[in-house]
XYZ file of C-alpha atoms in Angstrom:
561
model
C 22.295 73.673 -11.907
C 25.089 71.141 -11.308
C 25.424 72.423 -7.750
C 21.694 71.974 -7.165
C 21.775 68.497 -8.715
C 24.709 67.540 -6.502
C 22.918 68.928 -3.463
C 19.734 67.003 -4.396
C 21.750 63.814 -4.819
C 23.304 64.328 -1.388
C 19.858 64.816 0.144
C 18.590 61.628 -1.512
C 21.538 59.593 -0.169
C 21.041 61.024 3.301
C 17.311 60.392 3.252
C 17.769 56.865 1.885
C 20.332 56.098 4.591
C 17.979 57.250 7.346
C 14.999 55.415 5.882
C 16.928 52.149 5.500
C 18.092 52.150 9.126
C 14.955 50.281 10.198
C 12.869 47.462 8.777
C 9.786 48.331 10.807
C 7.227 49.868 8.459
C 5.853 52.338 11.022
C 9.378 53.536 11.825
C 10.147 53.802 8.092
C 7.107 55.998 7.472
C 7.689 58.278 10.483
C 11.383 58.597 9.579
C 10.382 59.511 6.015
C 8.036 62.235 7.227
C 10.615 63.710 9.622
C 13.532 63.646 7.185
C 11.513 65.063 4.267
C 10.173 67.783 6.518
C 13.671 68.732 7.652
C 15.138 68.585 4.154
C 12.350 70.361 2.323
C 11.299 72.651 5.180
C 7.677 71.443 5.045
C 4.773 72.808 6.996
C 3.285 69.319 7.436
C 3.306 65.878 5.887
C 1.146 62.740 6.270
C 0.462 59.252 4.969
C -2.998 57.934 4.073
C -3.588 54.174 3.687
C -6.622 52.178 2.539
C -8.318 49.746 4.924
C -8.428 46.005 4.199
C -11.612 46.040 2.127
C -10.654 49.334 0.398
C -13.719 51.274 1.431
C -11.889 54.065 3.264
C -8.579 55.896 3.324
C -7.239 56.256 6.881
C -4.814 58.875 8.129
C -2.216 56.554 9.657
C 0.911 58.778 10.014
C 1.201 62.565 10.366
C 4.120 64.756 11.312
C 2.040 67.193 13.297
C -0.382 64.772 14.884
C -4.115 65.145 15.207
C -6.970 62.739 15.738
C -7.188 59.855 13.301
C -9.608 60.568 10.475
C -10.949 58.677 7.480
C -12.320 59.630 4.089
C -14.214 57.474 1.553
C -12.105 55.492 -0.876
C -14.070 57.029 -3.760
C -13.322 60.594 -2.607
C -12.751 62.771 -5.723
C -9.236 63.814 -4.622
C -8.316 60.169 -3.956
C -9.688 59.063 -7.314
C -7.836 61.881 -9.075
C -4.510 60.858 -7.513
C -5.150 57.189 -8.207
C -6.014 57.810 -11.860
C -2.880 59.913 -12.298
C -0.739 57.123 -10.840
C -2.396 54.526 -13.066
C -1.807 56.745 -16.113
C 1.871 57.030 -15.245
C 2.038 53.247 -14.706
C 0.445 52.556 -18.091
C 2.672 55.071 -19.851
C 5.686 53.517 -18.140
C 4.825 50.056 -19.427
C 4.105 48.504 -16.019
C 0.479 47.292 -16.234
C 1.069 44.778 -13.429
C 1.051 47.696 -10.965
C -2.438 48.816 -11.916
C -4.168 46.453 -9.451
C -1.710 47.179 -6.654
C -2.718 48.763 -3.351
C -1.516 52.377 -3.059
C -0.871 54.694 -0.142
C -0.886 58.480 -0.524
C 1.987 60.627 0.716
C 0.901 64.282 1.295
C 3.589 66.976 1.539
C 2.531 70.544 2.453
C 4.752 73.572 1.727
C 4.503 76.612 3.983
C 2.304 79.244 2.307
C 3.557 82.247 4.248
C 6.270 83.185 1.739
C 4.495 81.986 -1.428
C 7.050 79.244 -1.973
C 6.555 76.750 -4.808
C 8.022 73.335 -5.623
C 11.318 73.287 -7.466
C 12.374 70.690 -9.957
C 15.095 69.353 -7.611
C 12.637 69.060 -4.715
C 10.184 67.097 -6.848
C 12.990 64.778 -7.944
C 13.972 64.268 -4.305
C 10.367 63.408 -3.448
C 10.072 60.953 -6.359
C 13.300 59.144 -5.564
C 12.522 59.056 -1.834
C 9.050 57.724 -2.582
C 10.588 54.904 -4.598
C 13.045 54.146 -1.783
C 10.231 54.146 0.772
C 8.299 51.669 -1.398
C 11.341 49.377 -1.561
C 11.943 49.702 2.179
C 8.291 48.956 2.926
C 8.455 45.922 0.627
C 11.494 44.618 2.496
C 9.773 45.315 5.816
C 6.691 43.401 4.654
C 8.859 40.426 3.631
C 10.632 40.563 6.982
C 7.331 40.833 8.857
C 5.877 37.915 6.929
C 9.047 35.904 7.558
C 8.862 36.718 11.262
C 5.221 35.718 11.385
C 6.124 32.467 9.655
C 8.931 31.842 12.160
C 6.577 32.586 15.043
C 3.993 30.247 13.564
C 6.574 27.495 13.088
C 7.842 28.051 16.625
C 4.285 27.763 17.943
C 3.723 24.603 15.922
C 7.000 23.203 17.219
C 5.946 23.966 20.794
C 2.609 22.274 20.131
C 4.382 19.228 18.659
C 6.754 19.083 21.625
C 3.803 19.293 24.005
C 1.940 16.604 22.051
C 5.054 14.411 22.178
C 5.346 15.002 25.905
C 1.658 14.209 26.414
C 1.997 11.036 24.323
C 5.017 9.935 26.358
C 3.169 10.622 29.602
C 0.145 8.709 28.316
C 2.385 5.820 27.288
C 4.069 5.796 30.695
C 0.687 5.905 32.418
C -0.557 3.069 30.195
C 2.535 0.992 30.935
C 2.187 1.644 34.657
C -1.477 0.671 34.478
C -0.591 -2.502 32.575
C 2.014 -3.408 35.191
C -0.369 -2.791 38.082
C -3.117 -4.818 36.389
C -0.740 -7.661 35.568
C 1.007 -7.911 38.943
C -1.829 -6.754 41.168
C -4.813 -8.467 39.565
C -4.113 -10.844 36.676
C -1.346 -12.896 38.296
C -3.214 -13.421 41.600
C -6.366 -14.303 39.645
C -4.434 -16.888 37.630
C -3.094 -18.424 40.831
C -6.608 -18.683 42.254
C -7.859 -20.306 39.045
C -5.027 -22.844 39.116
C -5.673 -23.794 42.734
C -9.418 -24.108 42.092
C -8.728 -26.438 39.166
C -6.834 -28.720 41.554
C -9.708 -28.765 44.032
C -12.087 -29.409 41.155
C -10.448 -32.798 40.546
C -10.750 -33.945 44.151
C -13.495 -36.265 45.282
C -16.036 -33.918 46.863
C -19.771 -34.038 47.413
C -22.047 -33.028 44.557
C -23.135 -29.777 46.206
C -19.533 -28.819 46.984
C -18.471 -29.754 43.473
C -21.148 -27.468 42.064
C -19.802 -24.584 44.180
C -16.198 -25.283 43.131
C -17.204 -25.527 39.473
C -19.017 -22.195 39.781
C -15.966 -20.618 41.404
C -13.798 -21.902 38.539
C -16.236 -20.437 36.013
C -16.353 -17.124 37.876
C -12.561 -16.895 38.087
C -12.406 -17.536 34.347
C -14.858 -14.671 33.756
C -12.832 -12.351 35.978
C -9.642 -13.304 34.123
C -11.407 -12.497 30.858
C -12.502 -9.112 32.190
C -8.958 -8.288 33.305
C -7.610 -9.335 29.904
C -10.246 -7.140 28.225
C -9.177 -4.111 30.244
C -5.499 -4.690 29.468
C -6.183 -5.362 25.786
C -8.277 -2.203 25.362
C -5.775 -0.031 27.248
C -2.829 -1.302 25.199
C -4.373 -1.145 21.716
C -6.994 1.598 22.149
C -9.306 -0.254 19.785
C -12.234 -0.695 22.137
C -12.803 -4.167 20.600
C -13.694 -7.106 22.832
C -12.765 -10.506 21.344
C -15.258 -13.366 21.167
C -14.255 -17.026 21.448
C -17.001 -18.937 19.707
C -17.229 -22.679 20.204
C -19.603 -25.511 21.150
C -20.617 -25.824 24.796
C -23.308 -27.388 26.964
C -25.950 -24.802 27.807
C -27.615 -26.648 30.713
C -24.472 -27.002 32.906
C -23.638 -23.330 32.249
C -27.132 -22.274 33.383
C -26.807 -24.483 36.453
C -23.478 -22.873 37.378
C -24.881 -19.377 36.797
C -27.922 -20.232 38.951
C -25.640 -21.556 41.692
C -23.671 -18.316 41.741
C -26.845 -16.210 41.619
C -28.252 -18.179 44.555
C -25.070 -17.571 46.571
C -25.299 -13.827 45.904
C -29.001 -13.704 46.803
C -28.615 -15.753 49.980
C -25.760 -13.524 51.129
C -28.155 -10.549 50.889
C -31.065 -12.342 52.526
C -33.125 -12.805 49.366
C -35.044 -15.838 48.283
C -34.098 -17.453 44.971
C -35.666 -19.795 42.443
C -34.663 -20.987 39.006
C -36.946 -21.988 36.134
C -35.397 -23.678 33.083
C -37.661 -24.248 30.087
C -38.188 -27.868 29.049
C -37.607 -27.117 25.356
C -34.199 -25.570 25.967
C -31.495 -27.138 23.736
C -28.272 -28.267 25.378
C -25.452 -28.287 22.838
C -25.039 -24.849 21.230
C -22.263 -22.766 19.680
C -21.336 -19.443 21.262
C -18.955 -17.756 23.666
C -19.678 -19.524 26.965
C -17.529 -17.222 29.102
C -19.106 -14.071 27.666
C -22.630 -15.394 28.211
C -21.769 -16.291 31.809
C -20.217 -12.828 32.242
C -23.381 -11.044 31.072
C -25.632 -13.181 33.298
C -23.347 -12.460 36.231
C -23.653 -8.743 35.440
C -27.452 -8.987 35.321
C -27.632 -10.597 38.756
C -25.168 -8.192 40.331
C -26.745 -5.135 38.731
C -30.198 -6.134 39.957
C -29.019 -6.644 43.544
C -26.893 -3.501 43.900
C -28.337 -1.219 46.534
C -31.112 -3.590 47.648
C -31.506 -3.251 51.423
C -34.800 -5.048 52.083
C -36.297 -8.470 51.679
C -37.317 -9.781 48.317
C -37.331 -12.742 45.967
C -35.205 -13.230 42.846
C -36.272 -15.482 39.988
C -33.961 -16.713 37.233
C -35.917 -17.903 34.179
C -34.514 -19.371 30.976
C -36.546 -20.372 27.940
C -36.506 -20.689 24.172
C -38.274 -17.927 22.279
C -39.624 -17.874 18.767
C -40.251 -15.065 16.331
C -43.720 -14.003 17.577
C -42.892 -14.325 21.273
C -39.621 -12.505 20.782
C -41.318 -9.599 19.030
C -43.897 -9.313 21.781
C -41.258 -9.423 24.516
C -38.919 -6.871 22.997
C -40.989 -3.725 22.818
C -37.932 -1.822 24.015
C -35.424 -3.740 21.972
C -33.696 -2.591 18.810
C -32.798 -6.102 17.658
C -35.644 -8.589 17.193
C -35.230 -12.359 16.928
C -36.792 -14.448 14.239
C -36.876 -18.183 13.789
C -34.139 -19.500 11.580
C -33.114 -23.038 10.716
C -29.994 -24.105 12.556
C -30.292 -21.356 15.180
C -32.135 -20.910 18.439
C -33.029 -17.855 20.513
C -32.681 -18.149 24.287
C -34.152 -15.707 26.771
C -32.537 -15.218 30.186
C -34.570 -13.180 32.658
C -33.602 -12.094 36.168
C -36.574 -10.658 38.062
C -36.885 -9.106 41.517
C -40.078 -9.244 43.558
C -40.193 -7.162 46.727
C -43.545 -8.545 47.882
C -46.854 -6.727 48.120
C -47.430 -3.166 46.969
C -47.901 -2.099 50.601
C -44.499 -3.500 51.463
C -42.998 -1.763 48.469
C -44.473 1.604 49.401
C -43.162 1.403 52.959
C -39.539 1.361 51.871
C -37.458 3.951 50.013
C -36.749 3.296 46.319
C -33.959 0.868 45.477
C -31.046 2.702 43.920
C -29.623 0.668 41.046
C -26.851 1.406 38.575
C -29.314 1.143 35.685
C -32.093 3.686 35.288
C -34.986 4.031 32.873
C -36.073 7.381 31.528
C -38.499 8.536 28.877
C -35.958 8.015 26.127
C -35.118 4.403 27.016
C -32.285 2.754 28.894
C -29.768 4.982 30.593
C -27.008 2.685 31.833
C -23.670 3.105 33.478
C -20.338 2.009 32.065
C -20.729 -1.655 33.059
C -24.180 -1.883 31.489
C -22.979 -0.254 28.265
C -20.040 -2.669 28.045
C -22.387 -5.614 28.563
C -24.750 -4.267 25.949
C -21.863 -3.997 23.501
C -20.930 -7.620 24.180
C -24.530 -8.739 23.712
C -24.818 -6.906 20.399
C -21.599 -8.583 19.222
C -23.276 -11.916 20.028
C -26.297 -10.897 17.906
C -28.583 -10.355 20.860
C -30.011 -7.641 23.042
C -30.418 -6.796 26.708
C -32.943 -4.462 28.266
C -34.477 -3.417 31.570
C -38.134 -3.606 32.591
C -39.379 -1.101 35.205
C -41.722 -1.639 38.112
C -44.862 0.420 38.605
C -42.736 3.044 40.372
C -40.227 3.314 37.522
C -37.540 1.261 39.301
C -35.613 -1.602 37.732
C -37.768 -4.694 38.269
C -36.098 -7.151 35.906
C -33.374 -7.515 33.295
C -33.861 -9.588 30.173
C -31.267 -10.997 27.811
C -32.043 -12.595 24.446
C -29.188 -14.295 22.575
C -28.923 -16.078 19.269
C -27.069 -19.421 19.353
C -26.127 -21.742 16.550
C -27.244 -25.303 17.179
C -24.352 -27.760 17.209
C -24.838 -30.694 14.832
C -22.371 -32.964 16.674
C -23.503 -35.354 19.338
C -21.408 -33.621 21.945
C -18.733 -36.309 22.224
C -16.059 -33.755 21.397
C -17.082 -31.772 24.483
C -16.428 -34.584 26.927
C -13.801 -33.232 29.239
C -11.253 -35.982 29.912
C -9.558 -36.130 33.261
C -5.841 -35.491 33.543
C -3.785 -38.095 31.671
C -2.633 -40.729 34.133
C -0.426 -42.753 31.799
C 3.334 -43.077 31.977
C 3.817 -40.147 29.598
C 3.014 -37.764 32.422
C 4.066 -39.817 35.435
C 7.726 -39.301 36.133
C 8.059 -36.650 33.410
C 11.105 -34.472 34.173
C 10.089 -30.833 33.810
C 11.911 -27.562 34.377
C 9.607 -24.616 35.034
C 10.774 -20.984 34.556
C 8.443 -18.237 35.843
C 9.457 -14.993 37.573
C 6.209 -14.765 39.603
C 6.626 -16.716 42.830
C 2.938 -17.484 43.456
C 2.212 -18.554 39.881
C 5.392 -20.617 39.855
C 4.305 -22.413 43.038
C 0.781 -23.081 41.709
C 2.031 -24.361 38.346
C 4.524 -26.580 40.142
C 1.735 -28.058 42.300
C -0.346 -28.719 39.182
C 2.553 -30.530 37.512
C 3.289 -32.562 40.625
C -0.391 -33.540 40.870
C 0.003 -34.952 37.358
C 2.984 -36.996 38.561
C 5.771 -34.891 37.061
C 9.171 -34.303 38.682
C 9.573 -30.517 38.666
C 12.533 -28.179 38.982
C 11.328 -24.581 39.343
C 13.480 -21.507 38.588
C 12.684 -17.801 38.650
C 14.531 -16.461 35.566
C 15.748 -17.289 32.109
C 19.376 -17.253 33.272
C 18.637 -19.806 36.017
C 16.845 -21.962 33.453
C 19.861 -22.013 31.107
C 22.175 -22.657 34.042
C 20.073 -25.632 35.185
C 19.946 -26.978 31.636
C 23.705 -26.635 31.379
C 24.349 -28.705 34.471
C 21.533 -31.238 34.153
C 21.575 -31.154 30.339
C 19.442 -33.767 28.670
C 17.816 -35.019 31.894
C 14.879 -32.637 31.351
C 12.202 -33.745 28.898
C 9.978 -30.640 29.066
C 10.815 -26.945 29.504
C 7.916 -24.712 30.587
C 8.828 -21.081 29.862
C 6.980 -17.945 30.860
C 7.309 -15.689 27.816
C 7.389 -12.385 29.714
C 10.183 -12.822 32.242
C 12.360 -9.718 32.806
C 15.981 -9.463 31.591
C 15.743 -12.636 29.465
C 12.276 -13.599 28.240
C 11.048 -16.999 27.134
C 11.731 -16.356 23.445
C 15.407 -15.627 24.123
C 15.735 -18.722 26.330
C 14.137 -20.923 23.643
C 16.465 -19.575 20.925
C 19.543 -20.299 23.056
C 18.311 -23.793 23.908
C 17.604 -24.634 20.274
C 21.026 -23.330 19.267
C 22.671 -26.220 21.121
C 19.845 -28.790 21.408
C 17.707 -30.659 18.891
C 14.081 -29.712 18.282
C 12.775 -32.909 19.883
C 14.784 -32.871 23.095
C 13.943 -31.188 25.321
C 10.433 -30.124 24.293
C 9.620 -26.469 24.995
C 6.134 -25.292 26.009
C 5.375 -21.579 26.411
C 3.314 -20.017 29.208
C 1.614 -16.698 28.460
C -1.288 -14.545 29.601
C -1.372 -12.725 26.270
C -4.381 -13.223 24.012
C -2.431 -12.022 20.958
C -2.926 -14.409 18.036
C 0.629 -13.801 16.772
C 2.236 -15.271 19.897
C 2.036 -18.858 18.616
C 3.721 -17.928 15.337
C 6.615 -16.359 17.251
C 6.835 -19.486 19.404
C 7.111 -21.687 16.304
C 9.826 -19.446 14.846
C 12.089 -19.951 17.875
C 11.503 -23.709 17.980
C 8.844 -24.131 20.668
C 6.548 -27.161 20.645
C 3.472 -26.022 22.552
C 1.636 -23.114 24.166
C -0.434 -22.881 27.357
C -2.561 -19.796 27.909
C -2.839 -18.514 31.451
C -4.577 -19.062 33.789
C -2.889 -22.467 33.935
C -5.546 -25.029 34.853
C -5.022 -28.713 35.625
C -6.970 -29.974 32.629
C -5.345 -27.467 30.289
C -1.769 -28.187 31.253
C -2.391 -31.956 31.168
C -4.008 -31.800 27.736
C -1.238 -29.633 26.244
C 1.588 -31.780 27.644
C -0.145 -34.902 26.400
C -0.630 -33.330 22.946
C 3.005 -32.179 22.717
C 4.325 -35.600 23.717
C 2.051 -37.396 21.246
C 3.052 -35.051 18.420
C 6.767 -35.626 19.011
C 6.824 -39.416 19.463
C 9.385 -40.864 17.102
C 11.100 -37.551 16.336
C-alpha cells in the first residue's frame, strides 16, 4: 500500500510538472489528456465544454480525434454529472462553486482485460483534475492580462496617432495662417493704406466716389481675410459683428457704385432705385452689410455671358409688406418702435422671353430646388451673417427656375443722435502732429513703407526700422528725441510687447509714448498692451484717418503727464 501510494504521488508530481509547463489552456488540456493516458494506460480520453450561452456541451479536446460533436446541455448524463459535482460542493462547504461553469473530463479504460479503476488511480485523477483547474485559472488570468495589454497597446497607438494627427493639423493651420498673413492680409493692408492717402487728395466727385468705394471694398476684403484666419485659429465658426451707428445712404451709394462697375465690366446695364422713406442714420455693422450686398451682386453675375440689365432697389418695409415678400423666408419682419426693416434687392432682367429662350441657361452658384434654397459655401456664410444681424436672404427664380433676383431684409436700430458724432474729421493739421518725431518698427517692408508715407503725409518726421532690436538700438542712440514709438506687435525674434517692456524699464510712461500696431481682432490685445505700458493701439489696416485720430487721442490724453 505504501509503495502504491508513493508511486501515485510520483505520478501526480510528474503529471503536475508536465501540465504546468505551459500557460496556454489548449496546450494544458492536450498535455493532460496525453499524460493521463500514458500514466493510466487509457483507451481514450476527452474534454467537453459548454458554449457561451450554456445550451450545448461541445467536444473540444480528444486524445484519439474525431469530428467535433455537440450534445444538449440538459442531456441526462450531463445533468447527472453536474448534480453529483454540486452535491460534493455542497457537502464540502463551498456553495460559491455551485454557479460556476464546469467542463467534463472523460477517461475511458480499455475493456479488453476487464480492468477496473483502483483507488490510487482515482486519487491521481482527482488531484490532477484539481491541478488542471488551477493551471486553467492561471492561464485565464494570463490570457485576460495579455488581452488587456494588447488593448492598452492599441489604445496607446491610437493616442499616438491622434497626437500625430493633431500636430500635423496644427502645423497645417500655422502654415495656412502664415500664408494668409503674408500672402493676403499684409498686401491688402498696404492697399488700404495707400487708398486712404488718395482719398484725402483733391479729386473730382466721380473719382472720389470710386476711391471711396475701393476703400470700402478693401475694408470688406480685410474683414473676410480676418474671418478666415479667426475661424481657422479658434475653430469656433463664429463671425464677429461690430455694431455701431453709420449713414445708410452713403453706404448704399458706394455699394451701387461698385455694383455698376461690375455690371459695366460685363456689358450689363445698371440702375439704382432708393426709396424716399429710407432712414439715413442707423445702427448696425456697416462692413458686414456692404459685404453681403457685394456677395449678392457677384453671385447674381457669375456665369452670365449675355446681355441683360441689373437693378438695385432699396426700400423700407413694414410688417404686412415684409410678410408678403418673404414667402420663402424663415424670419419675418414686423414693425417695432425704434427699429426699421430695410429691403435690398438685386434683380437681373435678360430682356424678352424670346431672347431668354435663345440662350442657354445661366449657371449660377445658387440654385433653387423643390425644398428651398440650395446654396454654396459663400451663400451659406452670407446667410449665417444675415441671420446674426436678425435678417434673412433668399433667392427668387425666373420662369425657367434660374436665379432671377436676390433679396436681403435686415433689421436696423434707428439712431437717436443727430449724427454729429459720425462726422469724419480730416487728419489733424495742428502742431501736435506736424514735426512729431516718430520711430516706426515693422518687419514687413511694404507695410512699413505705407505706414511711413501716412505719417509723413501728416507732417511727422519718421525713422523706420525692421525689428525690435533695431528699434531699441535707435532709441539707445537717439534716446529721448523720439516722442512716439509705433510698434508692430507680431515682429519675429523680439515682438512689440517685449520691446515695450524694455523701453518702460528705463523710460517714463509719458516719454516716449508707445502705440501698438496689430492686425489681430482679439479683444484681449489692448489689456496686454496696457500691462506693458503702452499708450495706444491702432488696428490694421492702418488708414490715414485712423492713425491721425489715434495719435491725436494719445497726445491729448498725455498732455501734462
